[in-house]
XYZ file of C-alpha atoms in Angstrom:
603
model
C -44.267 -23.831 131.389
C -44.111 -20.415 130.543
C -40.757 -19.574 128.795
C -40.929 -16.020 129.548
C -41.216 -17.080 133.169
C -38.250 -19.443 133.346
C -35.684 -17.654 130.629
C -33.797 -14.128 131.352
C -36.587 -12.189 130.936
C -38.128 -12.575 134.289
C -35.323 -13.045 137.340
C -37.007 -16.840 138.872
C -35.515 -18.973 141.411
C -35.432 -22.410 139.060
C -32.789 -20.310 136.872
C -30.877 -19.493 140.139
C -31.375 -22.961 141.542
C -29.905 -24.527 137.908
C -26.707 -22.222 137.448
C -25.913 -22.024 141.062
C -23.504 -25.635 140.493
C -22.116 -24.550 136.928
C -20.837 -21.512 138.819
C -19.108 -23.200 142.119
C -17.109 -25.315 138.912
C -16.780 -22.288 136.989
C -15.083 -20.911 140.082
C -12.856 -24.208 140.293
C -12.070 -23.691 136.765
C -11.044 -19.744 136.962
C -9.087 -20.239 140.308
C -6.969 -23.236 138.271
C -6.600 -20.546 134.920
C -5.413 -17.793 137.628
C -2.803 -20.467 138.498
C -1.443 -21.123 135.338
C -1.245 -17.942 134.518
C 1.024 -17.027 137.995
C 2.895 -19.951 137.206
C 3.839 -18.720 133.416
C 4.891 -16.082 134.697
C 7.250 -17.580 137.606
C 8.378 -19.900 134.321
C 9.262 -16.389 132.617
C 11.086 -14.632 135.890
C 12.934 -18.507 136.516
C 14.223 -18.171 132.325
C 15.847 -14.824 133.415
C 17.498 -15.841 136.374
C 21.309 -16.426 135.054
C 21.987 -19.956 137.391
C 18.452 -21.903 136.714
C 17.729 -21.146 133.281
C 21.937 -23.044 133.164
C 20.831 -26.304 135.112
C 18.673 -28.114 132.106
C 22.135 -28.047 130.006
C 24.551 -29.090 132.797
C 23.419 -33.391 132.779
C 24.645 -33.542 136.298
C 22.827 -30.028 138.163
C 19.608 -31.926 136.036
C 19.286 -35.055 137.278
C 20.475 -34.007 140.963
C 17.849 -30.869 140.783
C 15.177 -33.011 138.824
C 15.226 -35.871 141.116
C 15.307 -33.405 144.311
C 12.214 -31.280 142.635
C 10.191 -34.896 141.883
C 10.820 -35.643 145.605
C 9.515 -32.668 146.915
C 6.399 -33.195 144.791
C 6.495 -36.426 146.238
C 5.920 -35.358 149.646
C 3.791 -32.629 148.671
C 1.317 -35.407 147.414
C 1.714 -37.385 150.774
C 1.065 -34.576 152.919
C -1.625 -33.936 150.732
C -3.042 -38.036 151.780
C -2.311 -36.843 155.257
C -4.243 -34.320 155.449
C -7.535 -35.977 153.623
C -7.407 -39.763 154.730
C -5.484 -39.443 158.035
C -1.855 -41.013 159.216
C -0.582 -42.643 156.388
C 0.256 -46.313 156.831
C 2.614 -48.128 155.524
C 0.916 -51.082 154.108
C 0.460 -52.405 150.607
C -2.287 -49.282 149.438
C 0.681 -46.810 150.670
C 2.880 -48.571 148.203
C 0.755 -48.766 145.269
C -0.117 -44.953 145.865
C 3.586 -44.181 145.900
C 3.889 -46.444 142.260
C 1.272 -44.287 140.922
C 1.900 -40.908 141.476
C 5.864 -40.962 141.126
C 5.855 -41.186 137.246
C 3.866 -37.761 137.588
C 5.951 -36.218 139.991
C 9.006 -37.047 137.947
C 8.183 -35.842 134.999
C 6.809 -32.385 136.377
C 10.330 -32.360 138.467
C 12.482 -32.768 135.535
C 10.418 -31.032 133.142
C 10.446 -27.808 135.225
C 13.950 -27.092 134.980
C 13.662 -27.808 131.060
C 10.699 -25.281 130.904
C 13.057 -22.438 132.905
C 15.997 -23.142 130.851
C 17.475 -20.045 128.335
C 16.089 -21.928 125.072
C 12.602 -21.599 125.952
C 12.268 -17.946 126.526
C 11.217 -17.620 123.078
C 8.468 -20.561 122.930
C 6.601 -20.282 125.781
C 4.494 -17.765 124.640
C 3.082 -19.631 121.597
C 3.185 -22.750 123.866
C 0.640 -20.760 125.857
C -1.519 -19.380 123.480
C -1.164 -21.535 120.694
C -2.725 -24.889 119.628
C -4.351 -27.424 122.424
C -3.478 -24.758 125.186
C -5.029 -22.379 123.127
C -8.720 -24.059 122.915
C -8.471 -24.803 126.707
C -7.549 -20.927 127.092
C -11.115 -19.840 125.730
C -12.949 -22.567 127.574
C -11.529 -21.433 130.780
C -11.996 -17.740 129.768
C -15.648 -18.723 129.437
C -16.290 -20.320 132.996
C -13.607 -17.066 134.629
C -16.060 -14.834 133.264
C -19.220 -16.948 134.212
C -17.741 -17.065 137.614
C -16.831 -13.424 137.783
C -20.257 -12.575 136.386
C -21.844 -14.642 139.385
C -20.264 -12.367 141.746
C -21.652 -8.789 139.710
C -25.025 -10.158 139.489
C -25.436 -10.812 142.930
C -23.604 -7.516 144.173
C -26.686 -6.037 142.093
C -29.728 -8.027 142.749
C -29.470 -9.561 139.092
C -30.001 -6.392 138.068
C -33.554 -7.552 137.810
C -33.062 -9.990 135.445
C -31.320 -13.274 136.457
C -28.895 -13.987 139.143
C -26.517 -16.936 138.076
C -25.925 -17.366 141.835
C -27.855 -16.023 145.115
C -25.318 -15.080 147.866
C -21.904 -16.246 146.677
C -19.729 -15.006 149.461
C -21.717 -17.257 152.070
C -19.781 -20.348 149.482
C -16.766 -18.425 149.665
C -16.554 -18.184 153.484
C -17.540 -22.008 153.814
C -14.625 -22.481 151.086
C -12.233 -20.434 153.434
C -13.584 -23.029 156.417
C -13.122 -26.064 154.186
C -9.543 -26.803 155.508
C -10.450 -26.505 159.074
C -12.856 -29.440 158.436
C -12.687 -33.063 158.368
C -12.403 -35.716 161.080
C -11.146 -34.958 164.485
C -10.987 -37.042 168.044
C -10.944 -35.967 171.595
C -9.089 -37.876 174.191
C -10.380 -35.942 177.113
C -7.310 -32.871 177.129
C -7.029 -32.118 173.557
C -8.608 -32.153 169.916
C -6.459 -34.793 167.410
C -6.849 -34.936 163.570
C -8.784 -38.178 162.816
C -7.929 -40.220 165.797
C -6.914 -40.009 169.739
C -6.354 -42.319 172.086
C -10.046 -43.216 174.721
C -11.131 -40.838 176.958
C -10.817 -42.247 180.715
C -14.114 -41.605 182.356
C -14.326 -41.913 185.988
C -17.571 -42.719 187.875
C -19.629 -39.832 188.989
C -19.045 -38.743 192.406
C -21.502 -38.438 195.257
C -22.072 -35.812 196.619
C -23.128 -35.586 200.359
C -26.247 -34.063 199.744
C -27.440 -36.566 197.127
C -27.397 -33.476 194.387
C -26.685 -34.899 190.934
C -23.896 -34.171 189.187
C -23.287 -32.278 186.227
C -20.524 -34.182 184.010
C -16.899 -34.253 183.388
C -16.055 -31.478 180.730
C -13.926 -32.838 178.005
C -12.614 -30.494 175.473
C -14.086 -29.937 171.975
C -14.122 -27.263 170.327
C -16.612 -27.755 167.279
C -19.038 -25.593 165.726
C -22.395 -26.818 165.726
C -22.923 -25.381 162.430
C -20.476 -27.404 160.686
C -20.718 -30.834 162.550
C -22.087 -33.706 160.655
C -21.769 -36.673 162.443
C -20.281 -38.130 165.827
C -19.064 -41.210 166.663
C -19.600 -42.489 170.551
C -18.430 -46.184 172.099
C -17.796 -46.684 175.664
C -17.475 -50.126 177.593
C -19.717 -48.484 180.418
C -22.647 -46.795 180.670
C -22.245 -43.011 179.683
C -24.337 -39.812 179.540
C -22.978 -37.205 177.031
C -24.507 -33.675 176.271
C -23.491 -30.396 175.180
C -24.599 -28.569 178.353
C -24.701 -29.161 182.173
C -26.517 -32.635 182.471
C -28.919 -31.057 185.481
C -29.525 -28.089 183.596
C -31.554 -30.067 180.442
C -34.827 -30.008 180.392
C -35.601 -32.787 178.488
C -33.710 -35.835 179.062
C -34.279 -36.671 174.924
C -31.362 -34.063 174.554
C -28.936 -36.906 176.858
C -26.715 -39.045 174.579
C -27.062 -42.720 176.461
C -23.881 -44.932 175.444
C -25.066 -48.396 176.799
C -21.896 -50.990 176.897
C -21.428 -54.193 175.028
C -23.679 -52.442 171.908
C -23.219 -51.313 168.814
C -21.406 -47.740 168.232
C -23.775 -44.876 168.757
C -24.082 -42.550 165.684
C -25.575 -39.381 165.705
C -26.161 -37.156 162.947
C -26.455 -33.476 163.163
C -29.703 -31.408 162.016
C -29.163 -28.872 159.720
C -32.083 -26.705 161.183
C -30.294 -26.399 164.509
C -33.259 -28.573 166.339
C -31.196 -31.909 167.147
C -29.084 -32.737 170.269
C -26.450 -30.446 169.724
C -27.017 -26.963 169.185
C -26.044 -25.003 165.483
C -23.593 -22.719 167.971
C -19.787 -22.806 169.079
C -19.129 -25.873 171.618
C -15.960 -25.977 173.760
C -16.497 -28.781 176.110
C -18.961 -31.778 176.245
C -20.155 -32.588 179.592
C -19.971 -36.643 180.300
C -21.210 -38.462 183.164
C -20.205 -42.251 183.996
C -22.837 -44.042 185.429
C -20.726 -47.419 186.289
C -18.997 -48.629 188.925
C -15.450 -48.477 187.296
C -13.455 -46.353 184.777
C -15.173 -46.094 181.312
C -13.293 -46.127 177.961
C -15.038 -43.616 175.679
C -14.185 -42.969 172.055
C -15.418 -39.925 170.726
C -15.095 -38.401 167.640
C -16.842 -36.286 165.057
C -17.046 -34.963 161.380
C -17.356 -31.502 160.315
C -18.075 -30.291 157.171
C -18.274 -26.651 155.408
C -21.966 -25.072 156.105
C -21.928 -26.124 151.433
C -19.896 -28.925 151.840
C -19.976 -28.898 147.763
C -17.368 -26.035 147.812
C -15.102 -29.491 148.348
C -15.139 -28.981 144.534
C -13.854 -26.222 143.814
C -10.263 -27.078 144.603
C -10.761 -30.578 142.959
C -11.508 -28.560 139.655
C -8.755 -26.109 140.057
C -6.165 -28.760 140.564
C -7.570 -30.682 137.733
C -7.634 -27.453 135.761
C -3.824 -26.397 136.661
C -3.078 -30.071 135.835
C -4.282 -30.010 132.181
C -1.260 -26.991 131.665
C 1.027 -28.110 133.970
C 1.359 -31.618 131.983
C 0.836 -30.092 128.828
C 3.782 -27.795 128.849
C 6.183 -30.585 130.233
C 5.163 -32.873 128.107
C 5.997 -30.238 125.133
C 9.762 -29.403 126.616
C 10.500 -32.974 127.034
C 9.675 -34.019 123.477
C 9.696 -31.318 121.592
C 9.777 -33.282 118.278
C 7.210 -35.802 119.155
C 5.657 -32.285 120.187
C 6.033 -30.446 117.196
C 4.348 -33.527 115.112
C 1.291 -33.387 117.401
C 1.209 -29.682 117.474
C 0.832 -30.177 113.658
C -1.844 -32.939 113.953
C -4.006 -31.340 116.538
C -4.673 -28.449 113.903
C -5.342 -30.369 111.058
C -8.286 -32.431 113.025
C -9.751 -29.079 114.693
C -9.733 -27.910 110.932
C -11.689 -30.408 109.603
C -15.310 -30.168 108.960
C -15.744 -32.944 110.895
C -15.266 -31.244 114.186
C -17.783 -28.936 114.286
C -20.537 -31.421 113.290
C -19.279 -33.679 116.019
C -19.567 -30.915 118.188
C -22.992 -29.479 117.168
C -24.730 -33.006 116.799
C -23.616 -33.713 120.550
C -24.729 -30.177 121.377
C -28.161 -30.918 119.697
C -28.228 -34.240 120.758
C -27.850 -33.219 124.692
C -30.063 -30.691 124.439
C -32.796 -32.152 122.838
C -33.080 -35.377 124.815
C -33.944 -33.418 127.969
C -37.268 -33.438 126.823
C -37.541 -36.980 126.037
C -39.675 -39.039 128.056
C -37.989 -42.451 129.482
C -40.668 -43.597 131.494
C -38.937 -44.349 134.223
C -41.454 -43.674 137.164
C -39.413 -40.460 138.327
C -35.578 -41.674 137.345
C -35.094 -40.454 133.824
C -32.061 -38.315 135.096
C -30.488 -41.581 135.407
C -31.499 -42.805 131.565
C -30.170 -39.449 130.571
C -26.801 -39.093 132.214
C -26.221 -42.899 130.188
C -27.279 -42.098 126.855
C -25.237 -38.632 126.831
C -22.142 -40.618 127.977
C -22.655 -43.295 125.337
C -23.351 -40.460 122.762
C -20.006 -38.629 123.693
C -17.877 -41.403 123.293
C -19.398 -43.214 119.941
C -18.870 -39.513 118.395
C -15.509 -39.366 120.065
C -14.542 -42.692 118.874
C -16.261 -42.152 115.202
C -13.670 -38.978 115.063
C -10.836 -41.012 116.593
C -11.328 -43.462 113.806
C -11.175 -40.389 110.955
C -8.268 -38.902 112.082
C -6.463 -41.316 112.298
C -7.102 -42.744 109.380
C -6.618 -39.536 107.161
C -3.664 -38.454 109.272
C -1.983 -41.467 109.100
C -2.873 -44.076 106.309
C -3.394 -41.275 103.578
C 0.067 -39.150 104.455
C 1.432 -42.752 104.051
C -0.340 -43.112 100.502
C 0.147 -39.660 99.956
C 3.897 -39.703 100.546
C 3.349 -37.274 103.217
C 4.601 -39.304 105.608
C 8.057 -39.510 103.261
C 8.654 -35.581 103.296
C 8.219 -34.924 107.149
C 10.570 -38.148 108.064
C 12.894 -36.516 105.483
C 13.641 -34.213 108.517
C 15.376 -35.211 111.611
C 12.658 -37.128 112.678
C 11.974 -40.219 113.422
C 9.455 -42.785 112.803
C 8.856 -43.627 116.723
C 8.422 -39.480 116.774
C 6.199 -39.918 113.809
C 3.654 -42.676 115.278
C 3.817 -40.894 118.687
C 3.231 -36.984 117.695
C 0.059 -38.376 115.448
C -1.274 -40.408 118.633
C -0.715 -37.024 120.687
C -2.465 -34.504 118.365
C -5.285 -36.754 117.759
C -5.823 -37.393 121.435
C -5.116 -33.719 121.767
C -8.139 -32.919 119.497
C -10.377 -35.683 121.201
C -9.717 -33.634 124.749
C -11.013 -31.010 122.867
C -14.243 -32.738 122.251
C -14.529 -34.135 125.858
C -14.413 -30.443 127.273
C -16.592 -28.686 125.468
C -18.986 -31.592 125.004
C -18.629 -32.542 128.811
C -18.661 -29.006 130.122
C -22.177 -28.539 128.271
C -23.666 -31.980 129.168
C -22.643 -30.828 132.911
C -24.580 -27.790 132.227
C -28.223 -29.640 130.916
C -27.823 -32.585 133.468
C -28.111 -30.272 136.024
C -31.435 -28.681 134.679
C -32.670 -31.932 133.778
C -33.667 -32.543 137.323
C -35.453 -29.171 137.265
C -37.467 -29.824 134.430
C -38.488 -33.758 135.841
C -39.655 -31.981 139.222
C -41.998 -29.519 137.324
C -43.151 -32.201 135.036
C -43.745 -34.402 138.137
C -45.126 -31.432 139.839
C -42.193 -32.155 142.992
C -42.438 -28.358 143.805
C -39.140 -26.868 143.446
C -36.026 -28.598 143.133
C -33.246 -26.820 145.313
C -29.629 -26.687 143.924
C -27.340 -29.005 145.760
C -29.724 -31.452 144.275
C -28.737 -30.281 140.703
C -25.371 -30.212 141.544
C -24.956 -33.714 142.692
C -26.448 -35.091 140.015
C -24.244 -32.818 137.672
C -20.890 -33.556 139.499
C -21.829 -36.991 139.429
C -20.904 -37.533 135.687
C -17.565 -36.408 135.897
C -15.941 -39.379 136.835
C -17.809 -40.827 133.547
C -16.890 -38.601 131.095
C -13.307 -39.160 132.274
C -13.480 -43.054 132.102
C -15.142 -42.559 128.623
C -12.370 -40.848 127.718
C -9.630 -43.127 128.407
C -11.643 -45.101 126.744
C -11.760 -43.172 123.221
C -7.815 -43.130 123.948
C -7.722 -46.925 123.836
C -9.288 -46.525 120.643
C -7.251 -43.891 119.626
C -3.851 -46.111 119.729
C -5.567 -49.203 118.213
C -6.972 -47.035 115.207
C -3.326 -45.643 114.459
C -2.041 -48.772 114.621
C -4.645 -49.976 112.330
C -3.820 -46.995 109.868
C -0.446 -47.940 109.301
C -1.067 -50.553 107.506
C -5.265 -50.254 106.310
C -7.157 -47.869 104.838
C -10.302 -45.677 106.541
C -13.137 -48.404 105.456
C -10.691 -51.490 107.434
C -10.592 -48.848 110.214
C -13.603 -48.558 110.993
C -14.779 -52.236 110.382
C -12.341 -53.597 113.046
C -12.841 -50.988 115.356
C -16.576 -51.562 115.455
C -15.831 -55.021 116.180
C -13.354 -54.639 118.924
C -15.842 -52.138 120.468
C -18.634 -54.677 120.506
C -16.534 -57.715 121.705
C -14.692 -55.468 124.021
C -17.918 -54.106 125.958
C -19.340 -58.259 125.824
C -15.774 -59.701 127.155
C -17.264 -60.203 130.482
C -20.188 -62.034 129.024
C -18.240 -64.377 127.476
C -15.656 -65.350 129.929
C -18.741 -65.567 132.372
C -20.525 -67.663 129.823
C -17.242 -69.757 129.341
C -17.019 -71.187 132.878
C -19.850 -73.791 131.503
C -20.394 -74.080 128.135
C -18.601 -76.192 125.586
C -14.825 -76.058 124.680
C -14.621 -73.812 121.719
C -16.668 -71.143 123.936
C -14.186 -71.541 126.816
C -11.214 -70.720 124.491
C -12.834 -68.208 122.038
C -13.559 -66.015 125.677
C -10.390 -66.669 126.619
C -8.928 -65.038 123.392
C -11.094 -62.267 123.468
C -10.376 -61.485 127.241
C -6.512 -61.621 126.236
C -6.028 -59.999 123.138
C -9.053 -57.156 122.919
C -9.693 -54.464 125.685
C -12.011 -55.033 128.315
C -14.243 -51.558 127.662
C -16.308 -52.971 130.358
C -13.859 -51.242 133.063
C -14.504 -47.658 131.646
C -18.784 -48.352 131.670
C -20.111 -46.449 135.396
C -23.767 -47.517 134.072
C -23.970 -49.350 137.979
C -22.607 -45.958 139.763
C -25.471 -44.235 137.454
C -27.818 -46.694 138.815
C -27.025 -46.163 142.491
C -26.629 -42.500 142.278
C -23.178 -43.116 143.953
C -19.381 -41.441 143.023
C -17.152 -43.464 141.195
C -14.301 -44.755 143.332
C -11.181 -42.745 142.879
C -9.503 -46.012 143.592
C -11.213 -47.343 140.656
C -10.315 -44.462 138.002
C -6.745 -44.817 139.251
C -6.556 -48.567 137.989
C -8.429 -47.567 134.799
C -5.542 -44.981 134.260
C -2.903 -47.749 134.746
C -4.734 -49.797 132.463
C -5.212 -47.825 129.743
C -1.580 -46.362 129.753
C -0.502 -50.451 129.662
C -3.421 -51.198 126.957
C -2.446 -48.040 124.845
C 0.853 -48.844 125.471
C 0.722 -52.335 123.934
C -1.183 -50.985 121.246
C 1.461 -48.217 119.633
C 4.321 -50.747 120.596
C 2.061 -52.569 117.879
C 2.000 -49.865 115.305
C 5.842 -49.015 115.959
C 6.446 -52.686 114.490
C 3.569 -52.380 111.835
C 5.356 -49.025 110.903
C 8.925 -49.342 111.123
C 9.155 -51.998 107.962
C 6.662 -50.258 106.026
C 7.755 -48.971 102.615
C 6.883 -45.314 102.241
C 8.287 -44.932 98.854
């Protein structure tokens, strides 16, 4: 391949086809910075207003105002459940949805009245532009201009040269469609969201001169540009189409629901050729060939003409999330803050983080080219390796920092001068946990961000090297979109680590470290081998799986090597009980160093 042909010196269609995804997250990402910015500033008008920046020092206006803000989150979040999966039900999912997201809500309803009260008006501006929130402002600058720049270069043809995107209000207008989407019902009167009672089909009339006749019209109101699929059952048998019934000329364009069968599926063509045409439909004309009433479900799915826009507000919320968290976090423990303020810029300063970050860089670059021999699936061999390189080289950091910020301020008396301050050691062992996992989410986003960026021109170089013609972009952006989920899990999972290495360094040295984390990782990612192995082998196996299934982390939970196989999403259910599990885990494991800790002689 010719590089002049394929890099910015020539404007191609591959180039278009590749940055086309990086630029629907880029616009995720800039519509989430946007946000935080808007919301600093409401933060800075709420400081100024005399009665709420009064209510974080008055105990009782706190916890009445706090607990009415966290319920209104609350129900924000439900409504939000509503509106995706349908009615919500109150059954045991409900419940354990409710468990999981009230911790969150609570702490961003209390900890918004502490970051509008009259003590912060002087903080929030190095809050902001200072340390972790600093590093995420440039990495969100980057993708606000990328996404900006996607909107100039199309405006002007490229100028020429490249084009990151090709016509980027058509995504915008299906973005502005996206909530008018989703799954609706018709129960012969009216449209419902989701579900509606049967539609009550009565049996075609006869008319007196034998004429046919055309179909009851039942309301529905869909655009056959966005429909995706339709749902059809009836207990009799039913004719449905989108026009007169006598009027078709080809009876292959008649729906026939046949009773007593399986539900009739139809999905739509994108090229506007199947049974429904890619136009506005009001009514569907149904004809009931039985002898008595029919009961006729019908319902449909419609998606944006780019259903991937359906990421853009995923990224923005996750975007606004990373601040919003970040800043309450900060007000509520503002010593336990200060510590891992402290610790977070001591581990970006080290030389050690840029050659993490450039031998990932390298590394994720480089192995594009390598070939897996995998008879046309190498994306998939890639997508693993890059996760497993991300999170050794997040771990192998972990393990450093902790060790130096932790077992040598110990040896180094370190440790002795900052508990000299009103600080304690619970503050101590926590703010070193934070800034360390603070500079590990440091790692994850610029490392993840550019291993989004090659995966999805990985599957543009395998179709030129397989000579596949040209590979179009929604292909490149599933397959890039698809890792998220994974570099999330492997993060919790270098968090894990994270807590077990501190605890280590409160009482060991670096070498110790990094000896019994080794081992925990490789008996953590075998723990289901063993207790599988366990159920019939001898005695001493059955017990020695036992142990390790008890005592060491199962790092099996956080591998997606079977979603990578399938070319499937991770659940979200699934990411949610890997959350819970690693909060319980890393837990468990600074409860550990708290004990290790709060004996230890520092003198």
């Amino acid at each position: 391949m010719d590089i002049l042909d394929f890099g910015l010196l020539a404007q191609n269609i591959k180039v278009t086809n590749w940055l086309t995804p990086i630029w629907l997250i880029s616009l995720g990402v800039a519509a989430g910075f946007v946000l935080a910015i808007l919301l600093m500033i409401k933060i800075w008008i709420g400081q100024r207003i005399p009665f709420f920046n009064t209510v974080a020092e008055n105990r009782g206006l706190y916890i009445g105002f706090g607990t009415v803000t966290t319920l209104v989150y609350l129900g924000l979040v439900l409504a939000g459940l509503y509106w995706s999966g349908g009615p919500a039900i109150i059954n045991q999912d409900l419940f354990w949805s409710i468990l999981f997201v009230l911790p969150f809500c609570a702490l961003i309803g209390f900890g918004a009245w502490k970051l509008t009260s009259k003590r912060m008006i002087g903080e929030m501006s190095s809050l902001f532009f200072e340390g972790f929130l600093g590093w995420v402002n440039i990495i969100c600058l980057v993708f606000t201009v990328f996404a900006v720049g996607g909107f100039v270069l199309a405006q002007f043809n490229g100028f020429g040269v490249i084009k990151f995107v090709d016509k980027p209000m058509e995504f915008v207008q299906s973005l502005q469609r996206w909530p008018y989407t989703g799954t609706f019902a018709a129960d012969g009167e009216n449209v419902h969201r989701f579900r509606a009672d049967p539609i009550v089909v009565q049996p075609s009339p006869k008319s007196d001169d034998g004429s046919p006749f055309d179909g009851y019209e039942v309301p529905v109101y869909i655009d056959g540009t966005e429909l995706s699929t339709m749902f059809l059952k009836s207990d009799q048998k039913v004719e449905v189409c989108s026009r007169p019934i006598t009027t078709v000329p080809n009876a292959n364009l008649i729906i026939e629901i046949l009773p007593k069968e399986e539900p009739y599926f139809y999905r739509q063509r994108k090229d506007g050729r199947g049974l429904f045409p890619a136009d506005f439909i009001e009514v569907l004309y149904v004809r009931n060939q039985g002898r008595t009433p029919a009961n006729l479900e019908l319902s449909w799915v419609t998606t944006p003409t780019y259903p991937e826009v359906g990421a853009i507000p995923v990224v923005m919320a996750m975007t606004l999330a990373i601040y919003v968290f970040y800043m309450v976090l900060a007000v509520l423990f503002p010593k336990t803050h200060s510590i891992a303020h402290a610790t977070f810029k001591t581990e970006i300063g080290q030389p050690l983080f840029p050659l993490v970050i450039g031998l990932g860089i390298l590394f994720i670059m480089g192995t594009i080219y390598v070939p897996y021999n995998t008879f046309g699936e190498d994306i998939k061999m890639y997508k693993d390796s890059g996760l497993t390189l991300i999170r050794v080289l997040a771990i192998f950091f972990a393990i450093w920092a902790a060790s130096k910020s932790v077992a040598e301020e110990i040896e180094g008396r370190t440790a002795l001068t900052v508990l000299s301050k009103p600080v304690g050691r619970r503050q101590f062992i926590l703010g070193k946990f934070g800034g360390i996992s603070l500079a590990i989410s440091v790692v994850f986003l610029i490392l993840g961000s550019w291993f989004i960026l090659w995966t999805a021109y990985k599957q543009i170089y395998d179709y030129q090297e397989a000579s596949k013609g040209l590979c179009e972009w929604d292909v490149c952006f599933r397959e890039a979109i698809h890792i998220a989920p994974g570099l999330f899990l492997c993060l919790l999972e270098v968090l894990v680590f994270v807590a077990i290495s501190v605890a280590i360094s409160t009482r060991m040295g670096i070498l110790a470290n990094f000896l019994i984390c080794f081992s925990i990782y490789v008996l953590g990612h075998l723990t289901p081998l063993l207790v599988q192995s366990s159920l019939t082998a001898f005695e001493p196996v059955v017990v020695f799986g036992q142990l390790v299934a008890i005592v060491f982390p199962v790092l099996d939970h956080y591998d997606v090597q079977a979603a990578i196989s399938s070319n499937s999403m991770v659940p979200t259910a699934y990411i949610g009980w890997s959350l819970t599990y690693t909060v319980l885990y890393g837990a468990l494991a600074l409860l550990v160093a708290l004990v290790f800790f709060e004996d230890r002689d520092l003198a």
